[in-house]
Coordinates of C-alpha atoms and ligand atoms in Angstrom, one line a residue:
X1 CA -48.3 140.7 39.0
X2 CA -45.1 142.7 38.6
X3 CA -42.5 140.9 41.6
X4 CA -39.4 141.4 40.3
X5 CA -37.4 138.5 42.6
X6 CA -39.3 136.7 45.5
X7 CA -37.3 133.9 47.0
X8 CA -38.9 131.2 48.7
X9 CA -36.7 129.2 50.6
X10 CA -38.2 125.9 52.0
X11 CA -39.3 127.2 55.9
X12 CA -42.6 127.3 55.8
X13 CA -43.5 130.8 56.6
X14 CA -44.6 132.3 60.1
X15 CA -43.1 128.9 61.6
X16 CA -45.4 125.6 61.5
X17 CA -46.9 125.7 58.1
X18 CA -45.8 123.9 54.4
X19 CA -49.1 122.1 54.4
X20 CA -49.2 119.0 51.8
X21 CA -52.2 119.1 50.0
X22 CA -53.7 116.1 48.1
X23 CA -54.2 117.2 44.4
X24 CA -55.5 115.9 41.3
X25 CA -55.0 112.7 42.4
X26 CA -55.5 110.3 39.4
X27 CA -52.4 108.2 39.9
X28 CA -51.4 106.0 43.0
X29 CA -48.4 107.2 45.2
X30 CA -45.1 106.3 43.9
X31 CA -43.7 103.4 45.2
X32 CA -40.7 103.5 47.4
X33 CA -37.6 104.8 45.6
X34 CA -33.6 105.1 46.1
X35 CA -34.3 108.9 46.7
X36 CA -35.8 107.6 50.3
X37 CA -34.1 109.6 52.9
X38 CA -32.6 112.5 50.7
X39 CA -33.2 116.0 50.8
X40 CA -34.3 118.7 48.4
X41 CA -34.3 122.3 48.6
X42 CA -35.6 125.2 46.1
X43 CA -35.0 128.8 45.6
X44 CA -37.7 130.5 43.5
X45 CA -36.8 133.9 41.8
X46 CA -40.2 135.3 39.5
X47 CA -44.1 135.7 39.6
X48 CA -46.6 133.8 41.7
X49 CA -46.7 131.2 39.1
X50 CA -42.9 130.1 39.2
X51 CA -44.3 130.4 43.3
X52 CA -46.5 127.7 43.0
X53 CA -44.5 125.7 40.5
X54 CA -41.9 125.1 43.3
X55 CA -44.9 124.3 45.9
X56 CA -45.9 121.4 42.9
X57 CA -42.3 120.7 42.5
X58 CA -41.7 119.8 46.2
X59 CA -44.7 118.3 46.3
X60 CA -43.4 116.0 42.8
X61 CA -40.0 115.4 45.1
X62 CA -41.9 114.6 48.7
X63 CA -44.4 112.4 46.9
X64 CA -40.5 110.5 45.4
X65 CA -39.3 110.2 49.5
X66 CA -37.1 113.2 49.1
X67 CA -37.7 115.7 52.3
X68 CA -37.2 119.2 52.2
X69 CA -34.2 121.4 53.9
X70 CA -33.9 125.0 55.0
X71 CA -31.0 125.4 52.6
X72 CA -28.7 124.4 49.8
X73 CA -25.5 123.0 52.0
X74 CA -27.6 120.2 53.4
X75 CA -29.3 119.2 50.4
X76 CA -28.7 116.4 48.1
X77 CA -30.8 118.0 45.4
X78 CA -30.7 122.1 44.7
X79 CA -33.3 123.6 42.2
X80 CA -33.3 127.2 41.4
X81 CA -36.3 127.9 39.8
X82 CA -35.7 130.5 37.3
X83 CA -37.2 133.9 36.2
X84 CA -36.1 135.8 32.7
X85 CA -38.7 138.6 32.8
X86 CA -36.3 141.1 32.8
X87 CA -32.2 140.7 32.4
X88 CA -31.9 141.5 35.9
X89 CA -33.9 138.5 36.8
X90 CA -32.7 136.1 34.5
X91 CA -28.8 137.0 35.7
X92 CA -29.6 135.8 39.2
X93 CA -29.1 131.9 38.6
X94 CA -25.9 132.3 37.4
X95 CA -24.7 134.1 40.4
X96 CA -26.3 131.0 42.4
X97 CA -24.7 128.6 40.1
X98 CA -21.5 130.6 40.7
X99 CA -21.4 128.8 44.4
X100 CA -21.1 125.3 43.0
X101 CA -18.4 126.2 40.5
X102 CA -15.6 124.5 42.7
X103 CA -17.7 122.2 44.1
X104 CA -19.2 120.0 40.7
X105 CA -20.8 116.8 40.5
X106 CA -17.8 115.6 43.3
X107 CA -19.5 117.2 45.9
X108 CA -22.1 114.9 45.6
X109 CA -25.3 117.3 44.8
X110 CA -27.6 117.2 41.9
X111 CA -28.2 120.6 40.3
X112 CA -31.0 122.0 38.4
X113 CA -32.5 124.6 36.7
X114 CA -36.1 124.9 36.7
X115 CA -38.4 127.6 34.6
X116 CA -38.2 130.3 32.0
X117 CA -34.0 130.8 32.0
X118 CA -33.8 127.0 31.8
X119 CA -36.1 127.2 29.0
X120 CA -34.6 130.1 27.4
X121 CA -30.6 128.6 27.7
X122 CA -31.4 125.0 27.2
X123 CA -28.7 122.6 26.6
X124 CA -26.5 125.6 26.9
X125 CA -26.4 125.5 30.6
X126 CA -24.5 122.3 30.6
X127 CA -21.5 123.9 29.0
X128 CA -22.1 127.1 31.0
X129 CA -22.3 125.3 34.0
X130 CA -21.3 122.0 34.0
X131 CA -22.2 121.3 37.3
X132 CA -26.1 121.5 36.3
X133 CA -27.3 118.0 36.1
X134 CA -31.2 118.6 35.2
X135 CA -32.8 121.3 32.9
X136 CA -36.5 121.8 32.5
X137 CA -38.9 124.7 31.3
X138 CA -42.1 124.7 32.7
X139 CA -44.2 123.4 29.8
X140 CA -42.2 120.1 30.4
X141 CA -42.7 119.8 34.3
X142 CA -45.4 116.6 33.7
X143 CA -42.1 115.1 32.7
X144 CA -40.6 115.7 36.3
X145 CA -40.9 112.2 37.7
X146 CA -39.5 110.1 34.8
X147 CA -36.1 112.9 34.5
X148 CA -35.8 112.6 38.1
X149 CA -36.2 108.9 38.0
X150 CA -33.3 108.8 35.5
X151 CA -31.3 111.1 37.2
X152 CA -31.7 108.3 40.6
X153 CA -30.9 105.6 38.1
X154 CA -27.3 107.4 37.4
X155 CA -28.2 109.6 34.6
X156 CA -25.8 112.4 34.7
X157 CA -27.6 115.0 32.9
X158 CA -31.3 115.4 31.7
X159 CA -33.7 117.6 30.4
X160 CA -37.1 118.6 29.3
X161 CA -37.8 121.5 27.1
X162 CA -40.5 120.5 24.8
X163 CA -42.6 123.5 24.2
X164 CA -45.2 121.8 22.5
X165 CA -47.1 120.3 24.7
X166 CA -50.8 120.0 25.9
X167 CA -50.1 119.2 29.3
X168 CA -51.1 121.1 32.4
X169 CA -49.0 120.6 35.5
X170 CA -50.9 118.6 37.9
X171 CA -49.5 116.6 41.1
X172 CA -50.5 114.2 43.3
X173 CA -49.1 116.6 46.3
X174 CA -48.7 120.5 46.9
X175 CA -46.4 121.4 49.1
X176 CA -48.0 124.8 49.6
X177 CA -45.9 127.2 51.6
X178 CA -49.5 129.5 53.5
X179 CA -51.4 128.4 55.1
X180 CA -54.5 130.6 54.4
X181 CA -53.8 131.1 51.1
X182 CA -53.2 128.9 48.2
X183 CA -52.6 129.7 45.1
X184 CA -54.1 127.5 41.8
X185 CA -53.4 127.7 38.7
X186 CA -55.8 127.3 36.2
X187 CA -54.4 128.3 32.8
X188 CA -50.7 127.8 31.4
X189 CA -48.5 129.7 28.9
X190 CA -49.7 132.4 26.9
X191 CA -50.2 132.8 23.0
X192 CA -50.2 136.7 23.0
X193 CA -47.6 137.8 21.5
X194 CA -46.2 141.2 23.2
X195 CA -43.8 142.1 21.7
X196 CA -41.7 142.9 25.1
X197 CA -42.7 139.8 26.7
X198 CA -40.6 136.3 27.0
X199 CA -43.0 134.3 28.4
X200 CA -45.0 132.4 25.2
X201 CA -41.3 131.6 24.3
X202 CA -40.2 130.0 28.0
X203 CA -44.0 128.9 28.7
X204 CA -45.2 127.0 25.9
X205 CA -49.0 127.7 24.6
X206 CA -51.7 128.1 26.8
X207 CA -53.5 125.1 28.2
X208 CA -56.9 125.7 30.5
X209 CA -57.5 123.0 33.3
X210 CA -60.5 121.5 33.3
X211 CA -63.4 123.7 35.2
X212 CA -64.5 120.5 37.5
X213 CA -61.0 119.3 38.6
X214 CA -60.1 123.5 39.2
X215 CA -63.5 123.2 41.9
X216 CA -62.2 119.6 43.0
X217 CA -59.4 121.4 44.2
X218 CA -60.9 124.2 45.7
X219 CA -63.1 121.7 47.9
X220 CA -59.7 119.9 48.7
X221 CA -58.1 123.6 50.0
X222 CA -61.1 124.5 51.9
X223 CA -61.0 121.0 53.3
X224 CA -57.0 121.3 54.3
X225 CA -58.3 124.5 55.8
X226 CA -57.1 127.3 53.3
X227 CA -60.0 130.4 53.1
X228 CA -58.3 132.5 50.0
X229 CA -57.8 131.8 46.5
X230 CA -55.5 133.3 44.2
X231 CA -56.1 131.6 41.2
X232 CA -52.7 132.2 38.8
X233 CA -52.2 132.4 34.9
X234 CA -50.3 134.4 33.0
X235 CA -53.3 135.4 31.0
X236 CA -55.6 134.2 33.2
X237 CA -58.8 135.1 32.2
X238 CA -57.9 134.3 28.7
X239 CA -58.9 130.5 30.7
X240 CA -61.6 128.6 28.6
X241 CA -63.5 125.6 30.1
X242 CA -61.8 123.1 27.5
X243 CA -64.6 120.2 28.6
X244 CA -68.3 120.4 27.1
X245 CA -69.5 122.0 30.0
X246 CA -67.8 125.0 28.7
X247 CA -68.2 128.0 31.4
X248 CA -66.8 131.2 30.8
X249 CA -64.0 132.8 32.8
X250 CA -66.2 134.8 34.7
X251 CA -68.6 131.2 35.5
X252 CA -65.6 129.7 36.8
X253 CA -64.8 132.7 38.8
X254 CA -68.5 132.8 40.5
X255 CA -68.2 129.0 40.9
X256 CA -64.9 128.8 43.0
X257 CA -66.8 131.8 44.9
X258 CA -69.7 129.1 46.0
X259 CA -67.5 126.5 47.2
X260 CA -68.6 126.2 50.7
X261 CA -65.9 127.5 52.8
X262 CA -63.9 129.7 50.1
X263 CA -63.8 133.4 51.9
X264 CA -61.8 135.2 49.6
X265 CA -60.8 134.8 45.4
X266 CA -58.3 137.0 43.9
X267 CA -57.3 136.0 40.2
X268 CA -54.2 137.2 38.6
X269 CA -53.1 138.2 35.9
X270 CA -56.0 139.6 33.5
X271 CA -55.2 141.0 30.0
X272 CA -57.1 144.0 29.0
X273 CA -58.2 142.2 26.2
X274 CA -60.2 139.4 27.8
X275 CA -61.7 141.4 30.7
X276 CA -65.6 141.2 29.9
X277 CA -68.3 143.3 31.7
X278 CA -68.9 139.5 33.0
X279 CA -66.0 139.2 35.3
X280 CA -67.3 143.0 36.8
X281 CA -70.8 141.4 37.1
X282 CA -69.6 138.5 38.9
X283 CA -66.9 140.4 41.1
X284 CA -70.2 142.7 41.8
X285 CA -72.6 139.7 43.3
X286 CA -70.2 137.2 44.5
X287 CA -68.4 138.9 48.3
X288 CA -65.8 136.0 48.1
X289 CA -64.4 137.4 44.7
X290 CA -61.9 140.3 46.8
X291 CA -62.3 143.9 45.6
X292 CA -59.5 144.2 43.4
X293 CA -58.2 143.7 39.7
X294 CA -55.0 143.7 38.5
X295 CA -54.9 144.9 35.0
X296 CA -51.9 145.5 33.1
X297 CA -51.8 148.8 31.0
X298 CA -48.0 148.7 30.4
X299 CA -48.2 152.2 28.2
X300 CA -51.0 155.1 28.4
X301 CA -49.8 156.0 24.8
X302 CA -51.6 154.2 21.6
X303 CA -49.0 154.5 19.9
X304 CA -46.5 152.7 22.4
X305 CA -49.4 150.1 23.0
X306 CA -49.5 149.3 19.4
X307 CA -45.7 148.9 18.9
X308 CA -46.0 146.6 22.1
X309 CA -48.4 144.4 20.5
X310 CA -51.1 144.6 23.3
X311 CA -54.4 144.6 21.0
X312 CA -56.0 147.5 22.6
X313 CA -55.8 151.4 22.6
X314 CA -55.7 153.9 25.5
X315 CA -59.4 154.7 25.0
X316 CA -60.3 150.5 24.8
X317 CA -58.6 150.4 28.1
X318 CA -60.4 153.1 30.1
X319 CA -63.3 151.7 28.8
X320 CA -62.3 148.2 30.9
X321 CA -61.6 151.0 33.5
X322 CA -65.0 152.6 32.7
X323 CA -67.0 149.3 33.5
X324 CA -65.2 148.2 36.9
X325 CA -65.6 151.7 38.1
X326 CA -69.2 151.6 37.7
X327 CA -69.5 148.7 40.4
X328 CA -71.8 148.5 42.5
X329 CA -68.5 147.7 45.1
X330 CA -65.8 149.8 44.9
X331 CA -63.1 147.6 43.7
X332 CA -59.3 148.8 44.1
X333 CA -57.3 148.3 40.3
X334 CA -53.6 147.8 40.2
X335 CA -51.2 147.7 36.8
X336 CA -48.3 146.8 35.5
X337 CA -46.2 149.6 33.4
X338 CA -43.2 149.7 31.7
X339 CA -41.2 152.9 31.1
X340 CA -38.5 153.6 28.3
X341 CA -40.0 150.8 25.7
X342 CA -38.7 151.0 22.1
X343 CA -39.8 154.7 20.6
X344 CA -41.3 156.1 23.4
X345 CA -40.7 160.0 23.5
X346 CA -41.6 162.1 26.5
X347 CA -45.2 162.9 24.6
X348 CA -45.7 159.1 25.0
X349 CA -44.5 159.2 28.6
X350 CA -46.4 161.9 29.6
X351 CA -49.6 160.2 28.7
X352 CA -48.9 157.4 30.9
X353 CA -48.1 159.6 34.0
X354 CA -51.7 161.0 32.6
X355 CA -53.1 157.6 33.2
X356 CA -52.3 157.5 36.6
X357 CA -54.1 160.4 37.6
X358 CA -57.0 159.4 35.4
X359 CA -57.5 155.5 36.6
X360 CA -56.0 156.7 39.9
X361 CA -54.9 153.2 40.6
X362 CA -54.4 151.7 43.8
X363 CA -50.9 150.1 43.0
X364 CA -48.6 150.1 40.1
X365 CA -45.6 147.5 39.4
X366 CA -43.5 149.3 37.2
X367 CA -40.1 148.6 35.3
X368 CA -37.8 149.6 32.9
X369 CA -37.9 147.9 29.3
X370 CA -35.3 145.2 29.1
X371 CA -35.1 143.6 25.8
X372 CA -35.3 139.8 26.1
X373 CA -34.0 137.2 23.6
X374 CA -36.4 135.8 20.7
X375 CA -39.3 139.3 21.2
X376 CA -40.7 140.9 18.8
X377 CA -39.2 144.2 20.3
X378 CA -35.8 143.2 19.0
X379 CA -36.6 144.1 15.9
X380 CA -37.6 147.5 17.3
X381 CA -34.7 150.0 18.1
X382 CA -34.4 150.3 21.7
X383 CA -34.2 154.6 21.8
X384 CA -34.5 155.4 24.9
X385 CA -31.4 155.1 27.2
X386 CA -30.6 153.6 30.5
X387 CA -30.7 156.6 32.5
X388 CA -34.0 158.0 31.0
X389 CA -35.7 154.8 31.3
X390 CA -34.5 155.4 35.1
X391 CA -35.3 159.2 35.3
X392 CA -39.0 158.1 33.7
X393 CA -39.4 155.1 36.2
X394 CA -38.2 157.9 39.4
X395 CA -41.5 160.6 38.0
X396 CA -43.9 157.7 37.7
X397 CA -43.4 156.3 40.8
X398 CA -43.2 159.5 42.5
X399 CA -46.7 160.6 40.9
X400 CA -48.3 157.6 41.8
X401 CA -46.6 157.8 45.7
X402 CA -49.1 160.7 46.2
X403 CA -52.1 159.3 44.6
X404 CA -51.3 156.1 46.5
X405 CA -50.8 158.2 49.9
X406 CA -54.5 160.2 49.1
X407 CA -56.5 157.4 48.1
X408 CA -55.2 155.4 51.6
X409 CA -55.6 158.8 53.6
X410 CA -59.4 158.9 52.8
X411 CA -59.3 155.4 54.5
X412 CA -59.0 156.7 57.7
X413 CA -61.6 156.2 59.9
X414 CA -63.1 153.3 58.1
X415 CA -63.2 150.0 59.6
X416 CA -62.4 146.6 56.9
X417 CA -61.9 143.1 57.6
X418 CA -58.4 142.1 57.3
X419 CA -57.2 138.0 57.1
X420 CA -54.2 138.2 59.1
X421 CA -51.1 137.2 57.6
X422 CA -48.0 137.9 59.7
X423 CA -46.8 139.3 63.1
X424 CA -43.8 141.1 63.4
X425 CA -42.7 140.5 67.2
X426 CA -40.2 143.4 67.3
X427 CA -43.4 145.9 66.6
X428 CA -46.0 143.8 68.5
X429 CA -48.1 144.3 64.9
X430 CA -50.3 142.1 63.3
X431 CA -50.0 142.2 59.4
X432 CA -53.5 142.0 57.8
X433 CA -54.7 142.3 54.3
X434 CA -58.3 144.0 53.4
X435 CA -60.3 142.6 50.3
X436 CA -58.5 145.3 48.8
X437 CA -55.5 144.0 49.1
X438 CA -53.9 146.9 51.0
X439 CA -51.6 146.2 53.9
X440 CA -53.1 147.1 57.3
X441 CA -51.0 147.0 60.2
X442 CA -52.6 147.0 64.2
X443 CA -51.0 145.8 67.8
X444 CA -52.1 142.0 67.4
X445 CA -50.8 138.8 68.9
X446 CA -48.6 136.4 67.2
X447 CA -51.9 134.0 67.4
X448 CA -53.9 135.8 65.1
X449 CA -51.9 134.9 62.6
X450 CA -54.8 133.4 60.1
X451 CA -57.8 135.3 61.5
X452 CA -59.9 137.5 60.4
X453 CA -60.5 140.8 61.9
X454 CA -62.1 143.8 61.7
X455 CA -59.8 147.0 62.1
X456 CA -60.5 151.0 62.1
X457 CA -57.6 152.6 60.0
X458 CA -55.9 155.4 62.2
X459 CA -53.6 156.5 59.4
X460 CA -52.3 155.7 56.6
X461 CA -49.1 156.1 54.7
X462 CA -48.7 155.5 50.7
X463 CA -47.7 151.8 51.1
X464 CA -49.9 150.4 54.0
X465 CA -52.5 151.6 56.4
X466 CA -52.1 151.7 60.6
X467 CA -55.1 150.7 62.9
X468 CA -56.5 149.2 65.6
X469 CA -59.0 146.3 66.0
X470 CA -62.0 146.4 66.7
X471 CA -63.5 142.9 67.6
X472 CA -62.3 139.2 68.4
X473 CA -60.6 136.5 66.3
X474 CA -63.5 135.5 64.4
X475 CA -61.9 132.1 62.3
X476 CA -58.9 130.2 63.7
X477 CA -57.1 128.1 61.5
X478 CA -57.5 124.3 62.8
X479 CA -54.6 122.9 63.1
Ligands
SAM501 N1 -48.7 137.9 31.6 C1 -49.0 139.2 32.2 C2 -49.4 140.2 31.2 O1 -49.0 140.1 30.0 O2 -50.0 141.2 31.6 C3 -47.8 139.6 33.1 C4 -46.5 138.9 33.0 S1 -45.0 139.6 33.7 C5 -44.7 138.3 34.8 C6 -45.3 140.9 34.7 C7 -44.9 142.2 34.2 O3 -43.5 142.3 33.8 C8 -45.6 142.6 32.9 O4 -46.9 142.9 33.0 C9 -44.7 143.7 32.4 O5 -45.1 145.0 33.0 C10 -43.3 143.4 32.9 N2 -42.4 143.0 31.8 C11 -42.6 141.9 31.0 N3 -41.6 141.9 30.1 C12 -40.8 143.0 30.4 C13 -39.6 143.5 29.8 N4 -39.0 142.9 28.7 N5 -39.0 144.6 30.4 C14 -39.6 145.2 31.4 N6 -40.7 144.7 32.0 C15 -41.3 143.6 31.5

């Protein structure tokens, strides 16, 4: 989904949580190491999926004796795991970096760079910061252990950027930072081939997990007491059962909805061109699998569409649009756009503000083109200028502010069932989310945090909905 920076530091959330859970868990626990007693801390910049890489890398560094710190002055080892999506992104490590510049390998830290800018830069950040002692992409993180063995065994710098790999990322512990919801990846990389997009370049191909160790972990969650799913892949319901058993996308998705204890799925991100009637079917009779999908348009023009590489037209879309609308549950849809790409005149931009008002979405994540290194789209001529691609973004989000603020308005009066996911004390509001994943605030106690509840909406604004509750915590979290 479209987060430009999210920064998790390692404080578990809400106070109490970063819960350890027991993964694929074909290897024995590593034996005790020099790296006994030292600490670790991360900072995440990107999507959910660099999210969850940092919970697996903790988890990697915890299961190595290294314990985790609130932040990067008491820690022996600092990652930053990286983000290049967009320039803006990609620009933040270097400002991190920019703190250690004095400091160097005297001060006694190791430094890394995790994910898609240490992909992208390579060997290249040793000489642009030579106080980074570890490099590695994401298609190399089964390699973790052995380069940070080396770097325990006095190794000054190491890396890991193979790209062509056929491994998935799977740890014997998760350090996941909710408590209530974990997030699982089931596909990695991508082979499409927008021609905006960095990721098949800092992600390596894609490579599906296995259908029965993805439910072996879902029993595990459910068992460490988690009740939502996200399930993560850049592509992710391009996921193919790569064992004989061979279930479909929208089998998996119906099967991590039957795990005994599993309240709510989300899946994210789908491409238009994998979405099936299927995955509406199974959405339709399965009341874990949460009323939403997030489906990336990116253009409402065919013509912009095509010169992005996406493999479908306007019309093959709103047929996608056309199927999930025709639920028997009304399901909310959110998209990812992108204003200002290569060639696209107003006629082209007009037709995506169109879109809006014909999909009516629920939630748009929308950015300005940035042209990112090794795309297809440098070949293209990047027209349209900085403060046009800024003047488009302003009327698109404006547009979809009022459809946002009249679809939530029609909400009031209607009563939803919200899992509880924050209190803010200075408000005396609990922070719940519906199956739709709107934000719905009510007066709550700090100790609902991880309930579910059933709450009236009293009004609404464009972003999030107000209300009050209308029954008792019906689910505690065990601690
Ligand atoms: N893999 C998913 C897909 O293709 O739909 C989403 C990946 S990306 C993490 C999230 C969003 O960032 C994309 O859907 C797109 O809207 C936006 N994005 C990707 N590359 C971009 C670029 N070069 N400039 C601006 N936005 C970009």
């Amino acid at each position: 989904m479209g987060n430009d920076l999210i920064q998790i530091g390692n404080a578990p959330p809400q106070g109490g949580f970063g819960v350890e859970v027991l993964a694929a868990a074909d290897g024995a626990a590593a034996p005790a190491l020099a790296s006994a007693g030292k600490t670790f801390y991360i900072e995440t910049f990107g999507c959910q999926m660099n999210v969850h890489d940092s919970e697996k890398v903790a988890g990697v560094l915890m299961t190595r004796g290294y314990r985790p710190v609130d932040s990067h002055q008491e820690a022996d080892i600092v990652l930053y795991n990286t983000c290049s999506i967009r320039e803006k992104a990609a620009q933040k490590v270097f400002s991190r970096l920019g703190t250690f510049r004095k400091a160097g390998p005297a001060a006694g830290k190791i430094i890394g760079v995790l994910g898609c800018v240490a992909q992208q830069e390579g060997e290249r950040f040793f000489e642009r910061a030579p106080q980074v002692s570890l490099v590695c992409g994401s298609a190399s993180y089964a390699q973790l252990p052995s380069l940070l063995a080396q770097l325990e065994s006095g190794n000054r710098r190491v890396k890991g950027l193979a790209l062509d790999t056929e491994d998935c990322f799977e740890t014997e512990f998760t350090r996941r930072e909710n408590r209530f919801r974990a997030y699982l990846t089931i596909i990695e990389g991508c082979d499409q081939r927008c021609a905006f997009c960095v990721v098949p370049m800092t992600r390596g191909p894609e490579r599906s997990r296995s259908g029965a160790r993805i439910i072996a972990e879902c029993r595990r969650l459910v068992d460490a007491g988690y009740t939502e799913i996200q399930i993560l892949g850049q592509i992710v319901n391009a996921w193919r059962d790569p064992t004989p058993a061979r279930w479909s996308f929208a089998e998996l998705l119906a099967r991590v909805a039957e795990v005994p204890g599993v309240r709510r799925v989300r899946f994210t991100t789908s491409h238009p061109r994998y979405f099936t009637p299927e995955i509406v079917a199974a959405v339709d009779s399965h009341p874990a699998l949460c009323d939403q999908i997030h489906l990336p348009v990116q253009s409402g023009s065919t013509e912009v569409l095509a010169r992005m590489l996406r493999g479908y037209s306007r019309e093959e879309y709103l047929e996608r649009i056309h199927y999930i609308r025709k639920a028997q549950r009304a399901i909310s849809l959110s998209t990812d756009i992108i204003v200002g790409f290569c060639g696209e005149s107003e006629k082209d931009f007009e037709q995506t503000v169109s879109l809006l008002t014909e999909v009516e979405y629920d939630q748009v994540f929308s950015f300005k083109f940035s042209p990112r290194p090794n795309t297809a789209a440098l070949e293209l001529v990047d027209t349209v200028s900085e403060e046009e691609k800024g003047r488009r973004l302003a009327v698109l989000q404006e547009a979809q502010r009022q459809i946002q603020l009249r679809r939530n308005q029609a909400l009031v009066g209607k009563t939803f069932e919200v899992l509880v996911e924050g209190y803010q004390p200075r408000l005396g509001q609990a922070v719940g989310r519906t199956t739709s994943n709107r934000v719905l605030n009510f007066p709550g106690e700090p100790g609902e945090v991880g309930c579910y509840r059933q709450v009236k909406v009293t009004s609404a604004g464009p972003n999030s909905l107000v209300g009050e509750k209308i029954d008792d915590c019906r689910l505690t979290i065990v601690d």
